[in-house]
Coordinates of C-alpha atoms and ligand atoms in Angstrom, one line a residue:
M538 CA -73.2 -19.7 102.4
Q539 CA -71.4 -17.3 104.7
G540 CA -68.7 -15.3 102.9
N541 CA -65.0 -14.8 103.5
R542 CA -64.4 -11.0 103.9
S543 CA -60.9 -9.7 103.0
F544 CA -59.1 -6.4 103.2
V545 CA -57.8 -6.1 99.7
L546 CA -55.2 -3.9 98.0
V547 CA -56.8 -2.2 94.9
S548 CA -54.2 0.4 94.0
R549 CA -50.6 1.2 95.0
P550 CA -50.5 4.3 97.3
R551 CA -48.2 7.2 96.7
G552 CA -47.2 8.7 100.0
I553 CA -49.5 8.2 102.9
P554 CA -52.0 5.4 101.9
S555 CA -55.6 6.4 101.2
E556 CA -58.8 4.5 102.0
S557 CA -59.4 4.2 98.3
D558 CA -56.3 2.1 97.9
F559 CA -58.1 -0.7 99.7
A560 CA -61.5 -2.4 99.6
I561 CA -63.4 -5.0 101.6
R562 CA -64.3 -7.8 99.3
S563 CA -66.3 -11.0 100.0
H564 CA -65.7 -14.4 98.5
R565 CA -66.8 -17.9 99.2
I566 CA -65.1 -19.6 102.1
P567 CA -62.4 -21.7 100.5
E568 CA -62.6 -25.5 100.3
I569 CA -59.6 -27.3 101.7
G570 CA -57.7 -30.1 100.0
K571 CA -55.4 -32.8 101.3
G572 CA -52.7 -31.4 103.5
E573 CA -54.7 -28.2 104.1
F574 CA -56.6 -26.6 107.0
L575 CA -59.0 -23.8 107.2
I576 CA -58.2 -21.0 109.8
R577 CA -60.7 -18.6 111.3
N578 CA -58.5 -15.6 111.9
H579 CA -59.0 -14.0 115.3
Y580 CA -56.2 -11.4 115.4
A581 CA -54.2 -9.7 112.7
S582 CA -50.9 -7.9 113.4
I583 CA -50.8 -4.4 111.9
D584 CA -47.2 -3.4 111.1
P585 CA -45.2 -0.6 109.5
A586 CA -43.6 -3.2 107.2
M587 CA -47.0 -3.5 105.4
R588 CA -46.3 -0.1 103.9
G589 CA -43.3 -1.6 102.1
W590 CA -45.4 -4.4 100.8
L591 CA -47.7 -1.9 99.1
D592 CA -44.9 -0.7 96.8
D593 CA -44.1 -2.6 93.6
R594 CA -40.6 -3.6 94.6
P595 CA -39.2 -6.4 96.7
S596 CA -38.2 -5.9 100.3
Y597 CA -37.5 -8.9 102.6
L598 CA -40.9 -10.2 101.4
P599 CA -42.5 -9.7 97.9
P600 CA -45.0 -6.9 97.3
V601 CA -48.7 -7.7 97.9
A602 CA -50.3 -8.0 94.4
I603 CA -53.2 -5.7 93.4
G604 CA -56.4 -7.6 94.1
D605 CA -54.8 -9.7 96.9
A606 CA -55.8 -9.6 100.5
M607 CA -53.3 -7.6 102.6
R608 CA -50.7 -9.9 104.0
A609 CA -50.5 -10.0 107.9
G610 CA -49.3 -12.1 110.7
T611 CA -52.4 -13.7 112.2
I612 CA -53.5 -15.8 115.1
G613 CA -56.5 -18.0 114.4
R614 CA -58.3 -21.2 115.1
V615 CA -58.6 -24.3 112.9
V616 CA -62.2 -24.9 111.8
A617 CA -61.5 -27.7 109.3
S618 CA -58.5 -29.8 108.7
K619 CA -57.2 -32.4 106.2
A620 CA -53.6 -31.9 107.4
P621 CA -51.8 -34.5 109.5
G622 CA -51.0 -33.1 113.0
I623 CA -53.4 -30.1 112.8
K624 CA -56.7 -30.7 114.6
L625 CA -60.0 -28.9 114.7
G626 CA -59.8 -26.2 117.5
D627 CA -56.0 -25.9 117.3
W628 CA -54.7 -22.3 117.6
V629 CA -52.2 -21.4 114.8
K630 CA -49.9 -18.5 114.2
G631 CA -48.7 -17.7 110.7
I632 CA -48.3 -15.2 107.9
N633 CA -51.8 -15.1 106.3
A634 CA -53.9 -12.1 105.5
I635 CA -56.4 -9.6 106.9
Q636 CA -59.5 -11.7 106.2
D637 CA -62.0 -13.9 108.0
Y638 CA -60.7 -17.2 106.8
S639 CA -57.3 -18.3 105.5
V640 CA -56.1 -21.7 104.2
G641 CA -53.0 -23.2 105.8
R642 CA -50.9 -25.9 104.3
T643 CA -48.5 -28.4 105.8
G644 CA -45.0 -26.9 105.7
D645 CA -46.1 -23.2 105.4
S646 CA -45.6 -20.5 108.0
N647 CA -48.5 -21.6 110.2
R648 CA -47.6 -23.3 113.4
P649 CA -49.8 -24.5 116.3
V650 CA -49.4 -22.3 119.5
D651 CA -50.3 -23.3 123.0
P652 CA -53.2 -21.2 124.5
G653 CA -52.2 -22.4 127.9
R654 CA -48.9 -20.6 127.8
V655 CA -50.3 -17.0 127.5
T656 CA -52.8 -14.9 129.4
S657 CA -54.1 -13.5 126.1
M658 CA -53.7 -15.1 122.6
S659 CA -52.9 -11.5 121.4
H660 CA -49.5 -12.0 123.2
Y661 CA -48.5 -14.3 120.3
I662 CA -48.6 -11.2 118.1
S663 CA -47.2 -8.6 120.5
V664 CA -44.6 -9.5 123.1
A665 CA -44.2 -13.1 121.7
G666 CA -44.7 -12.1 118.1
G667 CA -42.6 -10.3 115.5
A668 CA -42.4 -7.1 117.5
G669 CA -41.2 -8.6 120.7
L670 CA -38.9 -11.0 119.0
T671 CA -37.3 -8.1 116.9
A672 CA -36.8 -6.2 120.1
H673 CA -35.2 -9.3 121.7
V674 CA -32.7 -9.9 118.9
G675 CA -31.9 -6.2 118.6
I676 CA -31.1 -5.9 122.3
N677 CA -29.5 -9.3 122.9
R678 CA -27.8 -10.0 119.6
I679 CA -26.9 -6.6 118.2
L680 CA -26.6 -4.1 121.2
R681 CA -25.8 -6.5 124.1
P682 CA -26.3 -4.0 126.9
V683 CA -24.0 -4.0 129.9
A684 CA -25.3 -2.8 133.3
G685 CA -24.8 0.9 133.6
E686 CA -24.8 1.7 129.9
T687 CA -27.2 4.2 128.4
L688 CA -29.6 3.3 125.6
L689 CA -31.8 5.6 123.5
V690 CA -34.9 4.0 121.9
S691 CA -37.0 5.8 119.3
S692 CA -40.7 5.2 118.8
A693 CA -40.2 3.9 122.4
A694 CA -43.9 3.6 123.1
G695 CA -44.4 1.5 120.0
A696 CA -44.6 -2.2 119.6
V697 CA -40.9 -2.9 119.2
G698 CA -39.6 0.1 121.2
A699 CA -41.6 -0.7 124.3
V700 CA -40.2 -4.2 124.5
A701 CA -36.7 -3.2 123.6
G702 CA -36.5 -0.5 126.3
Q703 CA -37.9 -2.9 128.9
L704 CA -35.4 -5.7 128.0
A705 CA -32.5 -3.2 128.2
R706 CA -33.7 -2.1 131.7
L707 CA -33.8 -5.7 132.8
A708 CA -30.2 -6.0 131.7
G709 CA -29.3 -3.1 133.9
A710 CA -29.1 -0.3 131.3
R711 CA -30.4 3.2 131.8
V712 CA -33.0 3.8 129.1
I713 CA -34.2 7.0 127.5
G714 CA -37.2 6.8 125.1
I715 CA -38.3 9.2 122.4
A716 CA -42.1 9.2 121.8
G717 CA -44.8 11.5 120.3
G718 CA -46.9 13.4 122.9
A719 CA -47.1 13.9 126.6
D720 CA -49.3 10.8 127.2
K721 CA -46.9 8.4 125.6
C722 CA -44.0 10.0 127.4
R723 CA -45.8 9.7 130.7
R724 CA -46.6 6.0 130.0
L725 CA -42.9 5.3 129.3
T726 CA -41.7 6.4 132.7
A727 CA -44.8 5.7 134.8
E728 CA -45.8 2.3 133.4
L729 CA -43.0 0.8 131.4
G730 CA -40.1 1.7 133.7
F731 CA -38.0 3.9 131.3
D732 CA -35.7 6.3 133.1
H733 CA -36.5 9.3 131.0
A734 CA -38.8 10.2 128.1
I735 CA -38.4 12.9 125.4
D736 CA -41.4 14.1 123.4
H737 CA -40.3 14.6 119.8
R738 CA -43.4 16.4 118.5
G739 CA -42.7 19.6 116.8
K740 CA -39.0 19.6 117.7
D741 CA -36.0 19.9 115.4
A742 CA -32.7 18.0 115.8
D743 CA -31.1 20.8 117.7
T744 CA -33.8 20.9 120.3
L745 CA -33.8 17.1 120.6
L746 CA -30.0 17.2 121.0
A747 CA -30.3 19.7 123.9
E748 CA -32.8 17.5 125.6
L749 CA -30.7 14.4 125.1
V750 CA -27.6 16.1 126.5
A751 CA -29.7 17.1 129.6
A752 CA -31.0 13.6 130.0
A753 CA -27.7 11.8 129.4
P754 CA -24.8 14.2 129.9
E755 CA -22.3 11.4 129.6
G756 CA -23.5 10.4 126.1
L757 CA -25.2 7.4 124.5
D758 CA -23.6 3.9 124.5
M759 CA -26.4 2.4 122.4
V760 CA -29.3 3.5 120.1
F761 CA -32.2 1.3 119.1
E762 CA -33.4 3.2 116.0
N763 CA -36.9 2.8 114.7
V764 CA -37.6 6.1 113.1
G765 CA -34.8 8.1 111.5
G766 CA -35.1 11.9 110.9
P767 CA -34.3 14.6 113.5
G768 CA -34.2 12.1 116.4
L769 CA -31.4 10.0 114.7
D770 CA -29.6 13.2 113.6
A771 CA -29.5 14.3 117.3
A772 CA -28.5 10.9 118.6
L773 CA -25.6 10.7 116.2
L774 CA -24.2 13.9 117.7
H775 CA -24.4 12.5 121.2
L776 CA -22.7 9.1 120.8
K777 CA -20.0 7.9 123.1
K778 CA -16.8 6.5 121.6
H779 CA -17.5 3.0 120.3
A780 CA -21.3 3.4 120.5
R781 CA -23.5 0.8 118.8
I782 CA -26.6 1.6 116.9
A783 CA -29.1 -1.1 116.0
L784 CA -31.0 0.1 112.9
C785 CA -34.3 -1.6 113.2
G786 CA -36.5 0.7 111.0
L787 CA -36.9 4.2 109.6
I788 CA -40.6 4.7 109.8
S789 CA -40.3 8.5 109.1
E790 CA -39.2 7.6 105.5
Y791 CA -41.9 5.0 104.7
N792 CA -44.3 7.4 103.1
S793 CA -41.9 9.9 101.5
P794 CA -38.6 9.9 99.6
P795 CA -35.7 9.0 101.9
I796 CA -34.7 11.9 104.2
G797 CA -31.3 10.4 105.0
A798 CA -29.3 10.7 108.2
R799 CA -27.4 14.0 108.3
N800 CA -24.7 13.3 110.8
L801 CA -23.3 9.9 109.6
K802 CA -19.7 11.2 109.8
E803 CA -20.1 11.0 113.6
L804 CA -19.8 7.2 113.2
V805 CA -16.3 7.8 112.0
F806 CA -15.2 10.3 114.6
R807 CA -16.6 8.1 117.4
S808 CA -15.5 4.7 116.0
A809 CA -19.2 3.8 116.3
T810 CA -21.1 1.0 114.6
M811 CA -24.5 1.1 113.0
R812 CA -26.0 -2.3 112.0
G813 CA -29.2 -3.0 110.2
F814 CA -31.0 -6.2 111.0
T815 CA -34.2 -8.1 110.7
L816 CA -35.6 -10.9 112.8
L817 CA -35.1 -13.2 109.9
D818 CA -31.3 -12.9 110.4
F819 CA -31.7 -14.9 113.7
P820 CA -34.0 -17.9 113.0
E821 CA -32.3 -19.9 115.8
E822 CA -33.5 -17.3 118.3
I823 CA -37.2 -17.5 117.5
A824 CA -38.1 -20.6 119.6
P825 CA -36.0 -19.8 122.8
A826 CA -36.8 -16.0 122.6
T827 CA -40.5 -16.7 122.3
G828 CA -40.4 -18.8 125.5
Q829 CA -38.4 -16.2 127.4
L830 CA -40.7 -13.4 126.3
I831 CA -43.8 -15.3 127.3
D832 CA -42.2 -16.0 130.7
L833 CA -41.3 -12.4 131.2
A834 CA -44.8 -11.2 130.3
N835 CA -46.5 -13.8 132.5
S836 CA -44.4 -12.9 135.5
G837 CA -45.0 -9.2 135.0
A838 CA -41.3 -8.5 134.4
I839 CA -42.4 -7.0 131.1
I840 CA -45.5 -5.0 130.6
C841 CA -47.2 -6.2 127.4
A842 CA -48.3 -2.9 125.8
E843 CA -51.1 -3.5 123.2
Q844 CA -53.6 -1.4 121.3
I845 CA -56.4 -3.6 120.1
E846 CA -58.8 -2.3 117.5
H847 CA -61.9 -4.1 116.4
G848 CA -63.4 -5.3 113.1
L849 CA -62.3 -5.9 109.5
D850 CA -64.1 -2.7 108.5
N851 CA -61.7 -0.8 110.7
A852 CA -58.6 -2.2 109.0
F853 CA -57.7 0.9 107.0
Q854 CA -58.0 3.4 109.8
T855 CA -56.1 1.1 112.1
F856 CA -53.2 0.8 109.6
L857 CA -53.2 4.5 108.9
N858 CA -52.8 5.2 112.7
L859 CA -49.2 3.8 112.5
F860 CA -48.1 6.8 110.4
V861 CA -49.9 9.6 112.3
G862 CA -48.7 8.8 115.8
G863 CA -52.1 7.3 116.7
T864 CA -50.7 4.1 118.2
S865 CA -49.3 3.1 121.5
G866 CA -48.0 -0.4 122.0
K867 CA -48.5 -3.3 119.6
L868 CA -51.2 -2.5 117.1
I869 CA -53.6 -5.4 116.7
L870 CA -56.8 -5.8 114.8
K871 CA -59.3 -8.2 116.4
L872 CA -61.4 -9.8 113.7
I873 CA -63.8 -11.8 115.8
Ligands
NDP157 P1 -44.6 1.4 116.2 O1 -45.6 0.8 117.1 O2 -43.4 2.0 116.7 O3 -45.2 2.3 115.0 C1 -45.8 3.4 115.0 C2 -45.2 4.7 115.7 O4 -44.1 5.2 114.9 C3 -46.2 5.8 115.7 O5 -47.2 5.6 116.7 C4 -45.3 7.0 115.9 O6 -45.0 7.0 117.3 C5 -44.0 6.6 115.2 N1 -43.9 7.3 113.9 C6 -44.6 7.1 112.8 N2 -44.2 8.0 111.9 C7 -43.3 8.8 112.4 C8 -42.6 9.9 112.0 N3 -42.7 10.4 110.7 N4 -41.7 10.5 112.8 C9 -41.5 10.0 114.1 N5 -42.2 9.0 114.6 C10 -43.1 8.4 113.7 O7 -44.2 0.3 115.1 P2 -43.3 -1.0 115.3 O8 -42.9 -1.0 116.7 O9 -44.1 -2.2 114.8 O10 -42.1 -0.7 114.4 C11 -41.1 0.2 114.8 C12 -40.0 0.2 113.7 O11 -39.4 -1.0 113.7 C13 -40.5 0.5 112.3 O12 -39.6 1.3 111.7 C14 -40.6 -0.9 111.7 O13 -40.5 -0.8 110.3 C15 -39.4 -1.5 112.4 N6 -39.5 -3.0 112.4 C16 -38.4 -3.7 112.0 C17 -38.3 -5.0 112.1 C18 -37.1 -5.7 111.7 O14 -37.0 -6.9 111.7 N7 -36.0 -5.0 111.4 C19 -39.5 -5.8 112.6 C20 -40.6 -5.0 113.1 C21 -40.6 -3.6 113.0 P3 -44.8 8.4 118.1 O15 -46.2 9.0 118.2 O16 -44.3 8.0 119.4 O17 -43.9 9.2 117.3

């Protein structure tokens, strides 16, 4: 019988994950019972949040247990079903694992998605997945840009940042992106419509501040923060009065002890607001925002930036690339 290969956590990493923290293991393809369906996974979303699930402490989801397949958002096709309302051949999106086959159950996270609505099924992971939806709520529910305001986005060429910047541009904001390397910066302005890009590689907070002042002499109305570190330190020194910061993530701290923001007192001086959020805070936005994001991508109003890697054997290297600047757009592992 054909096996079910999984990308399994075998030890908890300290610092940057190592290949030896994971293994590819093969088991029998599971049998399904009443109310269950078997999913052949086609795409897995590879996300910075996975790093948090490797530690033995709860975040917004529990840790992945040693010996378990690595949790991931997936898109797959139903190959067997004993669940009412789920048919053979249906496409489903849900939180499953990086493995060939997963079992879905009535009432779990898996939901059918319409292949006719998108030009690529991968869009249900990228622009219409967690990344795009997080950008959507961060822009429309937290920052609420007004035409003419200036927004700074960090990790701007990444999965969330690229969509956040484009949505803010559509709302009439002027958008500055911070990204690593000349290629990503060129992409931001030449392809994604950002007004200005700043390359952060090798630069300290003072240098980044000088570049920010040159790019936006009037100051920042909004910051969409994905990274932390020197970029955030610089941004805090260049806020306008009553500026808003949407704290989406701090990827620079995921593999090391917290660095901390150095200039938080600026929030006081400038009567500014910093608000952390997750997509889970806005469940009512998920269905309408998914529809809006698909429409924007289909019409070309938003460029759907994706980096698709191939094969379960490539899972570790693909994941690692998130932390070494080796990704541009939404990172996706195509399994079949
Ligand atoms: P990205 O596609 O932005 O992730 C990878 C990129 O982050 C890298 O290519 C690199 O880009 C940048 N990066 C990594 N390490 C560092 C570092 N030490 N210093 C500076 N830059 C670094 O990932 P996502 O778009 O999926 O996620 C972006 C952020 O949003 C993360 O912090 C994530 O945890 C958070 N997030 C939060 C959610 C929420 O609900 N709050 C949901 C989804 C994501 P570069 O080369 O340009 O520096």
